[in-house]
Every structure is written in C-alpha cells, then in structure tokens.
PDB file of C-alpha atoms in Angstrom:
ATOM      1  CA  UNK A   1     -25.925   0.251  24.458  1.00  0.00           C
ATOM      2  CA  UNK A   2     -23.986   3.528  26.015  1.00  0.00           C
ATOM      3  CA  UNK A   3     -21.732   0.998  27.786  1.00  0.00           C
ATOM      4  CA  UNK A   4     -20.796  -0.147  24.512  1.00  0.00           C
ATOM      5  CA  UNK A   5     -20.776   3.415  22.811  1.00  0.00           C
ATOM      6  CA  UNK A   6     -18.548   4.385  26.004  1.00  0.00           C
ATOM      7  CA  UNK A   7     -16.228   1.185  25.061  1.00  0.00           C
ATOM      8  CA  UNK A   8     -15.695   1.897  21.588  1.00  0.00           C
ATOM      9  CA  UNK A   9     -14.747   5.569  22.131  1.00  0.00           C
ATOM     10  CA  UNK A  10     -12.121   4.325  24.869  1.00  0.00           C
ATOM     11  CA  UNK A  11     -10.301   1.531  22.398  1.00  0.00           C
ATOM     12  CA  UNK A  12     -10.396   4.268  19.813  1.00  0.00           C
ATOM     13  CA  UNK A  13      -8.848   6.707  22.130  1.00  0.00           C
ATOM     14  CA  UNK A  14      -6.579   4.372  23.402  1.00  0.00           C
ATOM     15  CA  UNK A  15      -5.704   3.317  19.280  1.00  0.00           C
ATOM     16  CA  UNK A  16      -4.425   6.948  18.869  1.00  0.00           C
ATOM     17  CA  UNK A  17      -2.387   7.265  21.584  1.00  0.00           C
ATOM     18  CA  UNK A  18      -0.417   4.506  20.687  1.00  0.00           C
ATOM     19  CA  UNK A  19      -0.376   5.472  16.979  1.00  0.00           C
ATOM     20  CA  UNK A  20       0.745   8.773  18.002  1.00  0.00           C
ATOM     21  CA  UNK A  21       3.656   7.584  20.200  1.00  0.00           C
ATOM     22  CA  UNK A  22       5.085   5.798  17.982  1.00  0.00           C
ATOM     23  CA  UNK A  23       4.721   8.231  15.083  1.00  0.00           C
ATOM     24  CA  UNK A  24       6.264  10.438  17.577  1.00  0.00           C
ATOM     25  CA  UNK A  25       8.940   7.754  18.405  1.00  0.00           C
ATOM     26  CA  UNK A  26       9.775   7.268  14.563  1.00  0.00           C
ATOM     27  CA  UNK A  27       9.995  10.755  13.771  1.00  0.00           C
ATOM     28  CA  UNK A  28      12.402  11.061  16.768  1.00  0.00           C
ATOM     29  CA  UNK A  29      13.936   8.583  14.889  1.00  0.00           C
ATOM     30  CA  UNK A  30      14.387  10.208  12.031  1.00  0.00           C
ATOM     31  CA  UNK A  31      15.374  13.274  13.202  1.00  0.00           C
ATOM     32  CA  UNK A  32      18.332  12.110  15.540  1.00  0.00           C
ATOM     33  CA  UNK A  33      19.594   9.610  12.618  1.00  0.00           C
ATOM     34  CA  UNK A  34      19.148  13.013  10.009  1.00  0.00           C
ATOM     35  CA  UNK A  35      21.521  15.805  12.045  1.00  0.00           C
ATOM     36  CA  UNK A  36      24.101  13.180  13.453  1.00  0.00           C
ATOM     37  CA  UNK A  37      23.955  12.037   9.249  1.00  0.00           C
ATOM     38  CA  UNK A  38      24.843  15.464   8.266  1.00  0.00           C
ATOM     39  CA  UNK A  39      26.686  16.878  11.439  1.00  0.00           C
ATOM     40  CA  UNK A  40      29.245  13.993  10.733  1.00  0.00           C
ATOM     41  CA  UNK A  41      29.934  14.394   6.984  1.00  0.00           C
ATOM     42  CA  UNK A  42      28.099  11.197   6.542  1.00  0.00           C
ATOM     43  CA  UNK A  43      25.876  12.860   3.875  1.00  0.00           C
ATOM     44  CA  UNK A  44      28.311  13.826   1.587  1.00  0.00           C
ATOM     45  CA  UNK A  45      30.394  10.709   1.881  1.00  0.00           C
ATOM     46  CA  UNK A  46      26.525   8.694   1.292  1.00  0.00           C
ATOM     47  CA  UNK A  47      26.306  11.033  -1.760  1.00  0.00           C
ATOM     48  CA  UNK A  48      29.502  10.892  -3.675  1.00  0.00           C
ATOM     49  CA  UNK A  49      29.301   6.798  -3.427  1.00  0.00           C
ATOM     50  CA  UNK A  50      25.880   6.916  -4.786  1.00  0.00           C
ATOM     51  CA  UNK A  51      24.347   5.761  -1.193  1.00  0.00           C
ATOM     52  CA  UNK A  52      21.639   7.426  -1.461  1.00  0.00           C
ATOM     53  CA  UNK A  53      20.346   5.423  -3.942  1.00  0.00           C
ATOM     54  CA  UNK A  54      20.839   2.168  -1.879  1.00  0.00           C
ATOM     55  CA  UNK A  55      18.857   3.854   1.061  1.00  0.00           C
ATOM     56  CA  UNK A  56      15.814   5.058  -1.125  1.00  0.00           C
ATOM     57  CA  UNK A  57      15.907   0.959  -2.887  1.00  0.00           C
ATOM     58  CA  UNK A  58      15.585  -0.348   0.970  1.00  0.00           C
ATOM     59  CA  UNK A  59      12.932   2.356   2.190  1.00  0.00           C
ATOM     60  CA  UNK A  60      10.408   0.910  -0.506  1.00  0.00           C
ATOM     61  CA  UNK A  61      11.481  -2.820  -0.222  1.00  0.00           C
ATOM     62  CA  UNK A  62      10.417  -1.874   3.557  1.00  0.00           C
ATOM     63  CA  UNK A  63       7.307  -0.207   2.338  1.00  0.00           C
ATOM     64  CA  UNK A  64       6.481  -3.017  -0.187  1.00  0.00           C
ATOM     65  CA  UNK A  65       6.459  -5.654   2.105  1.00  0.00           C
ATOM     66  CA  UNK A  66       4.923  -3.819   5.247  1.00  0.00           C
ATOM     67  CA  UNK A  67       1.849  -3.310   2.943  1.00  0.00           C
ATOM     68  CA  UNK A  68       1.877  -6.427   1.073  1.00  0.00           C
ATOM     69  CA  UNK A  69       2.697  -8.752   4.153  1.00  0.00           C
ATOM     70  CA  UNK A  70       1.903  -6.771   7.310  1.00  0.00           C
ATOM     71  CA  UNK A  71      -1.174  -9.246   8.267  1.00  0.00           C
ATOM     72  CA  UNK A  72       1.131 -11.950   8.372  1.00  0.00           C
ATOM     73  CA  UNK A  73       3.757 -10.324   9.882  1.00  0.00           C
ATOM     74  CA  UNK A  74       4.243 -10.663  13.681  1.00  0.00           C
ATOM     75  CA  UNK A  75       4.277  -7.469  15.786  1.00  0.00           C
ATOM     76  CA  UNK A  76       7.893  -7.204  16.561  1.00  0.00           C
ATOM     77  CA  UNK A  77       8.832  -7.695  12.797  1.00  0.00           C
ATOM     78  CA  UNK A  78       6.064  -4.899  12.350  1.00  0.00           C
ATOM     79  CA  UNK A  79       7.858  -3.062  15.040  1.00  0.00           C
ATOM     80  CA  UNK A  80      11.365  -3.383  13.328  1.00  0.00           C
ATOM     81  CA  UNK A  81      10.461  -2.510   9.686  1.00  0.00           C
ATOM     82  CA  UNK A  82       8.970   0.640  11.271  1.00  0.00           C
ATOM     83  CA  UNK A  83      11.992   1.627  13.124  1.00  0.00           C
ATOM     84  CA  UNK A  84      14.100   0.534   9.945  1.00  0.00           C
ATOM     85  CA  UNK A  85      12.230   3.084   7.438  1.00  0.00           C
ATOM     86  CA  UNK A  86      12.345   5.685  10.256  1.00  0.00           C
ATOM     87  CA  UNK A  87      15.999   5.248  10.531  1.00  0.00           C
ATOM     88  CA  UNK A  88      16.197   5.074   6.579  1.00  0.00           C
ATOM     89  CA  UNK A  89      14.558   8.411   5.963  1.00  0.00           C
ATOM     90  CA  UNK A  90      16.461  10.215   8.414  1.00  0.00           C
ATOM     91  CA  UNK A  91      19.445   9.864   6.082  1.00  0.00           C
ATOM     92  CA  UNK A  92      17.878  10.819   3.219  1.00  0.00           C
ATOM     93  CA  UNK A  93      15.885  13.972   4.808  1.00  0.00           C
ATOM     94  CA  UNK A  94      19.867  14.600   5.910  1.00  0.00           C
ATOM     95  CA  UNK A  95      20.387  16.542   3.023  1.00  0.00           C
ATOM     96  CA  UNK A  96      17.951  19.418   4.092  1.00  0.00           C
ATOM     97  CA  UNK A  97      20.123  20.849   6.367  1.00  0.00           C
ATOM     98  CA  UNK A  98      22.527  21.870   3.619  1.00  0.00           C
ATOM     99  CA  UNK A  99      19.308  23.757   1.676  1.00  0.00           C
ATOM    100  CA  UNK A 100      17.578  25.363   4.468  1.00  0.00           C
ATOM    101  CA  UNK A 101      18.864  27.176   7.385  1.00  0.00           C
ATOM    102  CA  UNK A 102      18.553  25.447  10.765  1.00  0.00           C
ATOM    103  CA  UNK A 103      16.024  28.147  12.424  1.00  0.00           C
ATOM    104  CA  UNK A 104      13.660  27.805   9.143  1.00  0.00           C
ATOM    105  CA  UNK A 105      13.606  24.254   9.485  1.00  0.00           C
ATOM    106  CA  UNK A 106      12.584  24.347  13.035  1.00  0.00           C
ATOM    107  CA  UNK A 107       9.980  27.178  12.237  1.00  0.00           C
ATOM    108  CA  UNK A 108       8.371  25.050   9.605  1.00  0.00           C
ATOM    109  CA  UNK A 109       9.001  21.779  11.682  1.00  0.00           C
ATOM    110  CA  UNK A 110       6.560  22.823  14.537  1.00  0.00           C
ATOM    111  CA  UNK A 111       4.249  24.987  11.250  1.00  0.00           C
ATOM    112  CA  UNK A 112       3.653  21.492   9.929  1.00  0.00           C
ATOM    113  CA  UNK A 113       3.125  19.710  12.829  1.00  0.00           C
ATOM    114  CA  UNK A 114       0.040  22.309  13.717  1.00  0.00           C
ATOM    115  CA  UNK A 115      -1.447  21.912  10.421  1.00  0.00           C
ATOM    116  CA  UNK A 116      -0.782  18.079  10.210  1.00  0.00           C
ATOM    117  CA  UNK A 117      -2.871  17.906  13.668  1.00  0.00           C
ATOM    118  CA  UNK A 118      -5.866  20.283  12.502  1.00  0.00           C
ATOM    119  CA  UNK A 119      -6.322  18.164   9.414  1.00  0.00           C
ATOM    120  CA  UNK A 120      -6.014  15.068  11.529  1.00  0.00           C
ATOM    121  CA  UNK A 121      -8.902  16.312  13.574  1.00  0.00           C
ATOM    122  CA  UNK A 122     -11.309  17.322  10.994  1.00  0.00           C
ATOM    123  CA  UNK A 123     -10.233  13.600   9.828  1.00  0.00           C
ATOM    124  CA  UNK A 124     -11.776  11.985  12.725  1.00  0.00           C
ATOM    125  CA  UNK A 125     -14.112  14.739  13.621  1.00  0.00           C
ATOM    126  CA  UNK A 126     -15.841  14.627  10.484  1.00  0.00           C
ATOM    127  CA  UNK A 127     -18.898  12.969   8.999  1.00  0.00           C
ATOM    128  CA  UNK A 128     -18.215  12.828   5.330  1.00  0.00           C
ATOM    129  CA  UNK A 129     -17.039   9.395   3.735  1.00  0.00           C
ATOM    130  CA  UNK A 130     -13.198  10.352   2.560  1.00  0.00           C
ATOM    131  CA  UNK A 131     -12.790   6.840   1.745  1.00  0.00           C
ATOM    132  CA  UNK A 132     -15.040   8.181  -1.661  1.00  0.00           C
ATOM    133  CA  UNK A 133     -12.199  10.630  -2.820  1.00  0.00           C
ATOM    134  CA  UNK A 134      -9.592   7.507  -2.356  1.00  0.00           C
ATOM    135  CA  UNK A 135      -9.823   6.420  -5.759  1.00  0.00           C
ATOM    136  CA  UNK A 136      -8.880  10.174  -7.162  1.00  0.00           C
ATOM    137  CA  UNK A 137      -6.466  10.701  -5.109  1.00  0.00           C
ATOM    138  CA  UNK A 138      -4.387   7.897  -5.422  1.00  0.00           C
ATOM    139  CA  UNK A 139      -4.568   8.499  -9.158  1.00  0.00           C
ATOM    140  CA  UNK A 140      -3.371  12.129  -8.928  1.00  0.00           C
ATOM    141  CA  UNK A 141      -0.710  11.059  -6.102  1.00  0.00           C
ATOM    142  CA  UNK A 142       0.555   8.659  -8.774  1.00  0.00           C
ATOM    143  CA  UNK A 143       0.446  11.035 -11.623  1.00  0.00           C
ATOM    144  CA  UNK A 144       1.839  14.091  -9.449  1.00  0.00           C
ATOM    145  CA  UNK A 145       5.149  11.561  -8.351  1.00  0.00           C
ATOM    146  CA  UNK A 146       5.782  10.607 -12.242  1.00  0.00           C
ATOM    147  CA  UNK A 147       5.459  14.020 -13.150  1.00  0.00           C
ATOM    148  CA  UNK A 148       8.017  15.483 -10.531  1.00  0.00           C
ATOM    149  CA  UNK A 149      10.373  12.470 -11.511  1.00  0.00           C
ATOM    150  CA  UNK A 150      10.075  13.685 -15.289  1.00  0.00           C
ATOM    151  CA  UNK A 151      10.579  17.707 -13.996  1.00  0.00           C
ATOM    152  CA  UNK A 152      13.805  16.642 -12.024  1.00  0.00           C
ATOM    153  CA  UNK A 153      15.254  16.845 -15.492  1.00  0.00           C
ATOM    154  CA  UNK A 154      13.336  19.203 -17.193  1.00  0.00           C
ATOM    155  CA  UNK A 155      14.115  21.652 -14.454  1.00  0.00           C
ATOM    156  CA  UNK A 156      11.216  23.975 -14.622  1.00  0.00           C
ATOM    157  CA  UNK A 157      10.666  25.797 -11.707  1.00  0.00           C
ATOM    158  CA  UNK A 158       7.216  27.206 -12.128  1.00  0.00           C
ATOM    159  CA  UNK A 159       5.403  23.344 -12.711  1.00  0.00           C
ATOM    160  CA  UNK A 160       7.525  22.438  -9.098  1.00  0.00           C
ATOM    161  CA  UNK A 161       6.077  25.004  -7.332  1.00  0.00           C
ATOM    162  CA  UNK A 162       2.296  23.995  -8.962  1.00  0.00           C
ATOM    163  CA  UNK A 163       2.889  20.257  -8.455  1.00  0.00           C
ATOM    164  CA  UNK A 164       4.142  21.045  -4.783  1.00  0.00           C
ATOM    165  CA  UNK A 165       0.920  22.819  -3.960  1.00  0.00           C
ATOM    166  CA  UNK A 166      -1.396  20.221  -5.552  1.00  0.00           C
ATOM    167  CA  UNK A 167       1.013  17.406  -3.531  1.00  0.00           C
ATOM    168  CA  UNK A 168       0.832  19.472  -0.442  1.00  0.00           C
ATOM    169  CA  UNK A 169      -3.193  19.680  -0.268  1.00  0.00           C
ATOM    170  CA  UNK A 170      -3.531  16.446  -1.165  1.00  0.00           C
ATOM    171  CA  UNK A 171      -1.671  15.069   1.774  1.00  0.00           C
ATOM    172  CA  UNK A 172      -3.936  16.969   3.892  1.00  0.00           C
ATOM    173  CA  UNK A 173      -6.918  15.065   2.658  1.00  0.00           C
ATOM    174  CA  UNK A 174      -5.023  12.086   2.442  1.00  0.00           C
ATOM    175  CA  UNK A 175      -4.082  12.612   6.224  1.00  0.00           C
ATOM    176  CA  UNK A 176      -7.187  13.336   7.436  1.00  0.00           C
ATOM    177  CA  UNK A 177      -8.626   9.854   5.278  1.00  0.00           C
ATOM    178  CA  UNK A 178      -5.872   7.994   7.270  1.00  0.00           C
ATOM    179  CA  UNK A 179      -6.979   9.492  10.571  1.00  0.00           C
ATOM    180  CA  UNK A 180     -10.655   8.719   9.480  1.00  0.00           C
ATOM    181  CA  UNK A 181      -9.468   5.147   8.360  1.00  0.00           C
ATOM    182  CA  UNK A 182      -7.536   4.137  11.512  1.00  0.00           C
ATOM    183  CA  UNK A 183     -10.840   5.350  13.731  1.00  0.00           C
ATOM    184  CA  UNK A 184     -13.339   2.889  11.337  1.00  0.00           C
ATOM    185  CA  UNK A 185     -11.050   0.054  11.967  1.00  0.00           C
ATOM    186  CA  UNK A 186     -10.968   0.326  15.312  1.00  0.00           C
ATOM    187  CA  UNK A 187     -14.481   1.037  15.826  1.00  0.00           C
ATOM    188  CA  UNK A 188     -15.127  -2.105  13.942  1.00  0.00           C
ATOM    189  CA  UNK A 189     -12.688  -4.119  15.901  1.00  0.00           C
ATOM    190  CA  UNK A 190     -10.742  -4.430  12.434  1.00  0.00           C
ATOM    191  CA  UNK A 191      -6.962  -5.760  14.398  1.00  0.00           C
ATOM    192  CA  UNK A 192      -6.846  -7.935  17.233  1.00  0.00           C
ATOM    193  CA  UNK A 193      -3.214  -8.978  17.315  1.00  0.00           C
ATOM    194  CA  UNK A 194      -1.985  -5.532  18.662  1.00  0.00           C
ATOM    195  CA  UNK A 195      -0.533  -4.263  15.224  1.00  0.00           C
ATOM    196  CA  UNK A 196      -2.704  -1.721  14.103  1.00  0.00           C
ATOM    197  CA  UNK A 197      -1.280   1.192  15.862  1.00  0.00           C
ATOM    198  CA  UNK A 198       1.989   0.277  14.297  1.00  0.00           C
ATOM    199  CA  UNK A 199       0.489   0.001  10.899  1.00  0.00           C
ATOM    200  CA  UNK A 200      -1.425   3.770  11.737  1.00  0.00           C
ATOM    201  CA  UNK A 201       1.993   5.252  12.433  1.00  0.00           C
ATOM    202  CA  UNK A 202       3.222   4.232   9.318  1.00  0.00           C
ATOM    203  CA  UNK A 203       0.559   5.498   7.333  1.00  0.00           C
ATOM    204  CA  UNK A 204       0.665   8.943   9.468  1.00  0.00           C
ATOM    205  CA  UNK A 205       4.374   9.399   9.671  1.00  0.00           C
ATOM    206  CA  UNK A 206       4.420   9.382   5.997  1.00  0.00           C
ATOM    207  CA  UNK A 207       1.750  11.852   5.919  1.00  0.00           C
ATOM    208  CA  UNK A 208       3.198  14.222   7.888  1.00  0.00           C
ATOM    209  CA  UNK A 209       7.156  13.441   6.221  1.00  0.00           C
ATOM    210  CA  UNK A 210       5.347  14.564   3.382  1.00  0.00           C
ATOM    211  CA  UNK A 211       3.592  17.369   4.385  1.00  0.00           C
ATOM    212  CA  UNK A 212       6.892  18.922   6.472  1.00  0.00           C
ATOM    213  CA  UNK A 213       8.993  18.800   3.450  1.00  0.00           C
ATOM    214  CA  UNK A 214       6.701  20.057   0.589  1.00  0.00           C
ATOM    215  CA  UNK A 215       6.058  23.041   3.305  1.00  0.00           C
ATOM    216  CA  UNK A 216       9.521  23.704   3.426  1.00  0.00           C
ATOM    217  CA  UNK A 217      10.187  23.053  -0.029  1.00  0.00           C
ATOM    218  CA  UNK A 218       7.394  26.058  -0.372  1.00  0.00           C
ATOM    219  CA  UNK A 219       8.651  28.291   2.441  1.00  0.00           C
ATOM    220  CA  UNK A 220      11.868  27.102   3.915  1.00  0.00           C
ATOM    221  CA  UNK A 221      14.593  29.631   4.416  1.00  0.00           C
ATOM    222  CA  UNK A 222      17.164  28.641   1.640  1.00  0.00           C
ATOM    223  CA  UNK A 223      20.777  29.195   2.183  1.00  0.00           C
TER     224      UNK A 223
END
C-alpha cells in the first residue's frame, strides 16, 4: 500500500515537471516571438493590415480543436498546436510593449509569476473540491469576456478596472482548479499515451497569460 502511495506521488511529481517545462518552453515562446514582433516594426505593419485579427481567428481555431479533438490527436500534433498558439500569442501580447514601459513589464512579469505559483500550490496542496465552484466560474468567465467585449466600445473606465479585478481573482481560482485537476488525473492514471502534460501546459499557460496581463493592465507602468 505505501509502495503504491510512494508511486503515485512520483508519476504526479514527475506530471508537473513536464507540464511545467513546457509551460515554461511556450511562454519562452511567446516571449521571444512578442519583442522580435515589436522590435522589428512587425506590429504595426500586423495592425494597419488588420493582422491581428487573422492571428486572434487562428489562436481559437487552435484552441477549439485542441479541446474538442485532443484525445484523438497524436502527441506530436498535440505538441505542434501548442507551440503554434504559443507562437500566436506572442504577436498579439506584441503590442504591450508600446503601453507599458519595458522595466514595468519585467517587474510585473516575475510579480505574476510568484503569485501564479502560490495559487498553484494551494491548488494542489489543498483539500477542498474546486471542481464544485467550476460551474460558477465558467459562467462568470463567460459573462465577464462579453461584458469587456461590449465596454471596448462603451469606453468606461471605472467597469474595466471592476471587471479586471473580478477576471484577475478568478484566474487564481481557476489556476489553482487546473493545478488541482491535472494532480486527480494523474493520480487516477487518467492519460496513458504521454499527452497529458501537454494538455496541463495549455490549460496553465493560459492561466498565467491571463493573470500577467490583467496584473499589468492593473499596475503596469504606462507610457
């Protein structure tokens, strides 16, 4: 019986660090593709042709079908869909670096990376059943994104800062659900074809996208 305690607590560990490298990997990803984007004029020349728009259509066709299909999808096309929306977002998040100065970026960068890994580990720490609060938060996620769409043109600045807040906590628990999530799974021996540390980064590099830019949005150092 502690044999097999001692097992499960070993694949688990061993889940995470592969989750995490590649989360780390993607968001390398990201950031390399984001400066070179902007450091090269690329972002304005995406802008004025209305690329932007192209790039955001291709980052949820990638998210559609990695949800939809990722069982039946073999690890290297896991792999490559990954690497794709990393690569994707990286031109999009481009456009920070003409809001924010460089140094406040970086501040909140490493800021958001401490918080994202203190939630994470009351995530998987924890003995409460997040997977209860699933249902209400993916009903005020929803409702929070249609609402910011609708503010984009009503412009009022006092409702962003309220929905940013509510968006921003509710990563946190969403996080640490994910975290939770990936450790039930493997606990339970959920993947066996060597994808679900792929499909954890996902999950968690969202989280933390998420989380790093509705902190800056908050606190960032605006030019």
């Amino acid at each position: 019986m502690e044999d097999n305690v001692i097992q499960e607590r070993s694949s688990t560990m061993s889940l995470f660090q592969k989750v995490f490298l590649w989360m780390f990997m993607g968001l390398l990803a990201t950031g390399i593709v984001s400066w070179f984007t902007y450091s090269s004029g690329l972002t304005e020349t995406i802008a004025f042709n209305m690329g932007f728009q192209i790039v955001a259509l291709i980052e949820i066709a990638v998210v559609v079908v990695f949800s939809l299909f990722f069982r039946k999808l073999p690890p290297i096309a896991a792999s490559i869909l990954f690497f794709i929306y990393a690569v994707m977002n990286g031109i999009c998040v481009s456009t920070i670096f003409y809001f924010f100065e460089l140094d406040s970026i970086t501040l909140i960068f490493f800021a958001s990376a401490a918080v994202y890994g203190i939630t994470g580990l009351l995530g998987y720490i924890t003995k409460i059943d997040l997977s209860r609060f699933w249902p209400m938060l993916f009903v005020t996620l929803i409702i929070g994104v249609i609402v910011s769409i609708i503010n984009i043109f009503v412009g009022n600045t006092m409702l962003d800062v309220i929905l940013t807040w509510i968006l921003l906590l509710e990563f946190f628990v969403i996080t640490a659900y994910d975290v939770q999530r990936m450790k039930i799974m493997s606990e339970a021996g959920y993947d066996t074809t060597e994808k679900l540390h792929i499909y954890g980064a996902m999950e968690l590099y969202l989280d933390f996208i998420n989380i790093f830019l509705k902190i800056l949005g908050l606190f960032g150092k605006r030019k």
